[in-house]
Coordinates of C-alpha atoms and ligand atoms in Angstrom, one line a residue:
X1 CA 3.7 57.2 -31.1
X2 CA 6.3 55.6 -28.8
X3 CA 4.0 54.7 -25.9
X4 CA 0.4 55.4 -25.0
X5 CA 0.5 58.1 -22.3
X6 CA -2.0 59.4 -19.7
X7 CA -2.1 63.1 -19.7
X8 CA -4.0 65.4 -17.3
X9 CA -4.8 69.0 -18.3
X10 CA -5.5 71.2 -15.2
X11 CA -7.3 74.4 -16.2
X12 CA -8.7 72.7 -19.3
X13 CA -11.4 75.3 -19.8
X14 CA -9.1 78.3 -19.8
X15 CA -7.6 80.1 -22.9
X16 CA -4.6 77.8 -23.3
X17 CA -6.4 74.8 -21.7
X18 CA -8.9 74.8 -24.5
X19 CA -6.3 75.2 -27.2
X20 CA -4.1 72.4 -25.9
X21 CA -7.1 70.2 -25.1
X22 CA -8.5 70.6 -28.7
X23 CA -5.3 69.2 -30.0
X24 CA -4.7 66.5 -27.4
X25 CA -8.2 65.2 -27.8
X26 CA -7.3 64.1 -31.3
X27 CA -4.3 62.1 -30.1
X28 CA -4.1 58.4 -29.3
X29 CA -3.3 59.2 -25.6
X30 CA -5.6 59.0 -22.7
X31 CA -6.4 62.6 -21.7
X32 CA -8.2 63.8 -18.6
X33 CA -9.7 67.3 -18.4
X34 CA -9.8 69.1 -15.0
X35 CA -11.3 72.5 -14.5
X36 CA -12.7 74.2 -11.4
X37 CA -14.2 77.4 -12.8
X38 CA -17.9 77.4 -13.8
X39 CA -17.3 79.0 -17.2
X40 CA -14.3 76.8 -17.9
X41 CA -16.3 73.7 -16.9
X42 CA -19.0 74.7 -19.4
X43 CA -16.5 75.4 -22.2
X44 CA -15.0 71.9 -21.6
X45 CA -18.2 70.0 -21.8
X46 CA -19.5 72.1 -24.7
X47 CA -16.4 71.1 -26.6
X48 CA -17.5 67.4 -26.1
X49 CA -14.9 66.7 -23.4
X50 CA -15.7 65.0 -20.1
X51 CA -14.6 66.6 -16.8
X52 CA -12.6 64.5 -14.3
X53 CA -11.7 65.3 -10.6
X54 CA -8.1 66.4 -10.1
X55 CA -7.3 63.5 -7.8
X56 CA -8.5 60.9 -10.3
X57 CA -6.9 62.6 -13.3
X58 CA -3.4 63.0 -11.8
X59 CA -3.2 59.6 -10.0
X60 CA -2.2 57.7 -13.1
X61 CA -0.8 60.5 -15.2
X62 CA 2.5 60.4 -17.0
X63 CA 2.3 64.1 -17.9
X64 CA 0.3 66.8 -16.0
X65 CA -0.2 70.1 -17.7
X66 CA -0.7 73.0 -15.3
X67 CA -2.6 75.4 -17.6
X68 CA -3.6 77.9 -14.9
X69 CA -2.7 81.6 -14.5
X70 CA 0.9 82.2 -13.5
X71 CA -0.3 83.9 -10.3
X72 CA -2.2 80.7 -9.3
X73 CA 0.7 78.3 -10.0
X74 CA 2.1 78.3 -6.5
X75 CA -1.1 77.1 -4.8
X76 CA -2.2 74.9 -7.7
X77 CA 1.2 73.1 -7.9
X78 CA 1.1 72.7 -4.0
X79 CA -2.3 71.1 -4.4
X80 CA -1.6 68.9 -7.5
X81 CA 2.1 67.9 -7.4
X82 CA 2.0 66.0 -4.1
X83 CA -0.6 63.7 -5.7
X84 CA 1.3 62.7 -8.8
X85 CA 3.4 59.5 -9.2
X86 CA 7.2 59.7 -8.9
X87 CA 8.7 60.4 -12.4
X88 CA 5.7 62.4 -13.6
X89 CA 6.4 65.2 -16.0
X90 CA 4.7 68.4 -14.8
X91 CA 4.4 70.9 -17.6
X92 CA 3.9 74.6 -17.1
X93 CA 3.3 76.9 -20.1
X94 CA 5.2 80.0 -19.0
X95 CA 8.7 80.3 -17.3
X96 CA 7.7 83.1 -14.8
X97 CA 6.6 80.9 -11.9
X98 CA 9.4 78.4 -12.4
X99 CA 12.1 81.1 -12.6
X100 CA 10.6 82.8 -9.5
X101 CA 10.8 79.4 -7.6
X102 CA 7.0 79.4 -7.0
X103 CA 6.4 75.8 -8.0
X104 CA 6.0 73.2 -5.3
X105 CA 9.3 71.4 -4.7
X106 CA 9.4 67.7 -5.2
X107 CA 12.7 66.0 -6.1
X108 CA 11.2 62.9 -7.8
X109 CA 9.2 64.6 -10.5
X110 CA 10.2 66.4 -13.7
X111 CA 9.3 70.0 -14.1
X112 CA 9.2 71.2 -17.8
X113 CA 8.2 74.6 -19.1
X114 CA 7.1 74.9 -22.8
X115 CA 6.1 78.1 -24.4
X116 CA 4.8 78.4 -27.9
X117 CA 6.6 80.8 -30.2
X118 CA 3.5 81.5 -32.3
X119 CA 3.8 81.3 -36.1
X120 CA 6.6 83.4 -37.5
X121 CA 5.7 86.7 -39.2
X122 CA 7.8 85.4 -42.1
X123 CA 6.0 82.0 -42.4
X124 CA 5.1 81.1 -46.0
X125 CA 1.4 80.6 -45.4
X126 CA -0.3 78.7 -48.2
X127 CA -3.9 78.2 -47.1
X128 CA -6.6 80.5 -45.6
X129 CA -6.6 78.4 -42.4
X130 CA -2.8 79.1 -42.1
X131 CA -3.4 82.8 -42.8
X132 CA -6.1 83.0 -40.1
X133 CA -4.1 81.1 -37.5
X134 CA -2.0 84.0 -36.1
X135 CA -1.7 82.5 -32.6
X136 CA -0.7 79.0 -33.7
X137 CA -1.9 75.6 -32.6
X138 CA -4.6 75.3 -35.3
X139 CA -3.1 75.3 -38.9
X140 CA 0.0 77.5 -39.1
X141 CA 3.2 75.8 -38.0
X142 CA 5.2 77.2 -35.1
X143 CA 8.3 76.5 -33.0
X144 CA 8.2 76.0 -29.3
X145 CA 10.9 76.9 -26.7
X146 CA 11.1 74.6 -23.7
X147 CA 13.2 74.0 -20.6
X148 CA 13.7 71.0 -18.3
X149 CA 15.3 71.4 -14.9
X150 CA 16.9 68.0 -14.5
X151 CA 18.2 67.4 -18.1
X152 CA 16.7 63.8 -17.9
X153 CA 16.9 62.7 -21.6
X154 CA 14.1 60.2 -21.4
X155 CA 11.7 62.6 -19.7
X156 CA 12.7 65.3 -22.1
X157 CA 11.7 63.1 -25.1
X158 CA 8.4 62.2 -23.4
X159 CA 7.7 65.9 -22.8
X160 CA 8.7 66.8 -26.4
X161 CA 6.2 64.3 -27.8
X162 CA 3.4 65.9 -25.8
X163 CA 4.6 69.5 -26.5
X164 CA 4.5 68.7 -30.3
X165 CA 0.9 67.4 -30.0
X166 CA -0.5 70.1 -27.7
X167 CA 0.9 73.1 -29.8
X168 CA 0.5 71.3 -33.2
X169 CA 1.5 71.9 -35.9
X170 CA 5.1 72.3 -34.5
X171 CA 8.2 72.6 -36.6
X172 CA 10.9 72.5 -33.9
X173 CA 11.2 72.4 -30.1
X174 CA 14.3 74.4 -28.9
X175 CA 15.6 73.4 -25.4
X176 CA 17.0 76.2 -23.3
X177 CA 17.4 76.9 -19.5
X178 CA 14.5 78.2 -17.5
X179 CA 16.4 81.5 -17.0
X180 CA 17.0 81.8 -20.8
X181 CA 13.3 81.1 -21.4
X182 CA 12.4 83.9 -18.8
X183 CA 14.6 86.3 -20.8
X184 CA 12.7 85.3 -24.0
X185 CA 9.4 85.8 -22.3
X186 CA 8.8 88.3 -20.8
X187 CA 11.9 90.3 -21.6
X188 CA 12.4 89.9 -25.4
X189 CA 8.8 89.3 -26.6
X190 CA 6.6 91.0 -24.1
X191 CA 8.7 93.8 -22.6
X192 CA 10.0 94.7 -26.1
X193 CA 8.0 93.2 -29.0
X194 CA 4.5 93.4 -27.6
X195 CA 5.1 96.8 -26.2
X196 CA 6.2 98.0 -29.6
X197 CA 3.2 96.4 -31.3
X198 CA 1.0 98.4 -28.9
X199 CA 3.0 101.6 -29.4
X200 CA 2.5 101.2 -33.2
X201 CA -1.3 101.2 -32.7
X202 CA -1.0 104.3 -30.4
X203 CA 1.1 106.1 -33.1
X204 CA -1.5 105.2 -35.7
X205 CA -4.3 106.6 -33.6
X206 CA -2.3 109.9 -33.0
X207 CA -1.8 110.2 -36.8
X208 CA -5.5 109.8 -37.3
X209 CA -6.9 111.8 -34.3
X210 CA -4.3 114.5 -33.9
X211 CA -3.1 115.1 -37.5
X212 CA -6.4 114.2 -39.1
X213 CA -5.1 111.7 -41.7
X214 CA -8.0 109.4 -42.9
X215 CA -7.7 106.1 -41.0
X216 CA -7.6 103.9 -44.1
X217 CA -4.7 105.9 -45.5
X218 CA -2.8 105.8 -42.2
X219 CA -3.5 102.1 -41.6
X220 CA -2.4 101.1 -45.2
X221 CA 0.8 103.1 -44.9
X222 CA 1.6 101.6 -41.5
X223 CA 0.9 98.0 -42.3
X224 CA 3.1 98.0 -45.4
X225 CA 5.9 99.8 -43.6
X226 CA 5.7 97.4 -40.6
X227 CA 6.4 94.6 -43.0
X228 CA 9.4 96.5 -44.6
X229 CA 10.7 97.5 -41.1
X230 CA 10.6 93.9 -39.9
X231 CA 12.0 92.4 -43.2
X232 CA 14.9 94.9 -43.3
X233 CA 15.5 95.2 -39.6
X234 CA 15.3 91.5 -38.7
X235 CA 16.2 89.8 -41.9
X236 CA 18.3 92.3 -43.8
X237 CA 16.1 92.0 -46.9
X238 CA 16.9 95.5 -48.1
X239 CA 19.0 98.4 -46.7
X240 CA 17.0 101.2 -45.2
X241 CA 17.3 104.4 -47.3
X242 CA 19.8 107.1 -46.2
X243 CA 17.0 109.5 -45.3
X244 CA 15.2 106.7 -43.4
X245 CA 18.3 106.1 -41.4
X246 CA 18.3 109.8 -40.3
X247 CA 14.7 109.6 -39.3
X248 CA 15.4 106.3 -37.4
X249 CA 18.2 108.0 -35.4
X250 CA 15.8 110.9 -34.6
X251 CA 13.1 108.4 -33.5
X252 CA 15.6 106.5 -31.3
X253 CA 16.7 109.6 -29.6
X254 CA 13.1 110.8 -29.0
X255 CA 11.6 107.5 -27.9
X256 CA 14.3 105.2 -26.4
X257 CA 16.1 105.7 -23.1
X258 CA 19.9 105.4 -23.3
X259 CA 20.0 102.6 -20.7
X260 CA 17.2 100.5 -22.2
X261 CA 19.5 97.4 -22.5
X262 CA 19.4 97.1 -18.7
X263 CA 16.2 95.1 -19.2
X264 CA 18.7 92.2 -19.9
X265 CA 20.1 92.5 -16.4
X266 CA 19.0 89.9 -13.8
X267 CA 17.9 92.6 -11.4
X268 CA 15.5 94.0 -14.1
X269 CA 14.2 90.5 -14.9
X270 CA 13.4 90.1 -11.3
X271 CA 11.7 93.5 -11.2
X272 CA 9.4 92.8 -14.1
X273 CA 8.6 89.3 -12.9
X274 CA 7.8 90.6 -9.4
X275 CA 5.3 93.0 -11.0
X276 CA 3.8 90.3 -13.2
X277 CA 3.4 87.8 -10.4
X278 CA 2.3 90.3 -7.8
X279 CA 5.2 89.4 -5.5
X280 CA 7.1 91.5 -2.9
X281 CA 10.4 89.8 -3.9
X282 CA 11.7 86.9 -5.9
X283 CA 13.2 84.0 -3.9
X284 CA 16.6 82.9 -5.0
Ligands
NAD1 N1 -3.3 83.2 -22.9 C1 -2.2 83.2 -23.7 O1 -2.1 83.8 -24.7 C2 -1.0 82.3 -23.2 C3 0.0 82.1 -24.2 C4 1.1 81.3 -23.8 C5 1.2 80.8 -22.5 N2 0.2 81.1 -21.6 C6 0.3 80.5 -20.2 O2 -0.7 79.5 -20.1 C7 -1.1 79.4 -18.7 C8 -2.6 79.5 -18.6 O3 -3.0 80.9 -19.0 P1 -4.4 81.2 -19.6 O4 -4.3 82.5 -20.3 O5 -4.9 80.0 -20.4 O6 -5.3 81.3 -18.3 P2 -6.9 81.4 -18.1 O7 -7.2 82.3 -17.0 O8 -7.5 81.7 -19.5 O9 -7.3 79.9 -17.8 C9 -6.9 79.3 -16.6 C10 -8.0 78.2 -16.2 O10 -7.5 77.5 -15.1 C11 -8.7 77.3 -14.3 N3 -8.2 76.9 -12.9 C12 -7.6 77.8 -12.0 N4 -7.2 77.1 -10.9 C13 -7.6 75.8 -11.1 C14 -7.5 74.6 -10.4 N5 -7.0 74.6 -9.1 N6 -8.0 73.4 -10.9 C15 -8.5 73.4 -12.1 N7 -8.7 74.5 -12.9 C16 -8.2 75.7 -12.4 C17 -9.5 78.6 -14.4 O11 -10.9 78.3 -14.0 C18 -9.4 78.9 -15.9 O12 -10.4 78.2 -16.6 C19 -0.3 80.5 -18.0 O13 0.9 79.9 -17.5 C20 0.0 81.5 -19.1 O14 1.2 82.3 -18.8 C21 -0.9 81.8 -21.9

């Protein structure tokens, strides 16, 4: 550890707040936990952590983690950021609000966004704990993608130290721009990957309910083929068979709109973020 830091977690009793707090609690740093929801306050104290008022927690903080819902980041940053010291690193966990310019503007602080990648589907898991940890942050190593607006190297290093602790075990932190991070999430991983994951489940249920295939047979067939589809499609492990390529072309024609790659246009990124953040328009 380079330097003992003071870290404040705002929203410490939420889903991510609990995860990052569980890890930060084991560090050598001084960590303050702030939570204003009743259920979240209870979860925090039940985990053996003491609650602190926001004003006290952020007054001395080197790093403030805003672990609140994206739709709350505008008011919460407007409440918290004016209270922090100059030079404080203010970490958010998702790029949407930063990209949509919803965060309270203050020139003398450092905004950083850090999003966990989750453990890779191809990770060589060795223990039961690693197998069970599909989300990451407990036992299975994951990468993190992060962005810092200012490019300040000292603050980036400080942020990286906290990022590696809060999402531990972490293999690598990849630094990109806020806009690139917004194209990773939501566009690449939520608009595409999560949607396809959900679609796979719907297709499984159609096979079971409409065609009448016994669920264990359909599930077994799908799970194995998902692995083959990902290994061949993303890693080139084996070529798809000739007949499979014909079926894949048929599937693409049936399921995919011709202009689907427009999701990688800025206008479409704004459109999906507007919907996710419940905004009328995105400020540029
Ligand atoms: N949930 C996930 O899987 C996931 C994954 C990666 C990143 N994220 C990001 O993490 C962030 C938090 O999301 P979440 O899913 O943990 O949300 P959540 O709703 O589970 O938790 C948010 C917590 O913040 C508390 N809170 C709200 N306003 C507060 C305030 N002013 N002061 C103190 N506490 C306050 C709420 O009471 C709640 O306990 C978001 O930016 C989200 O995009 C979430």
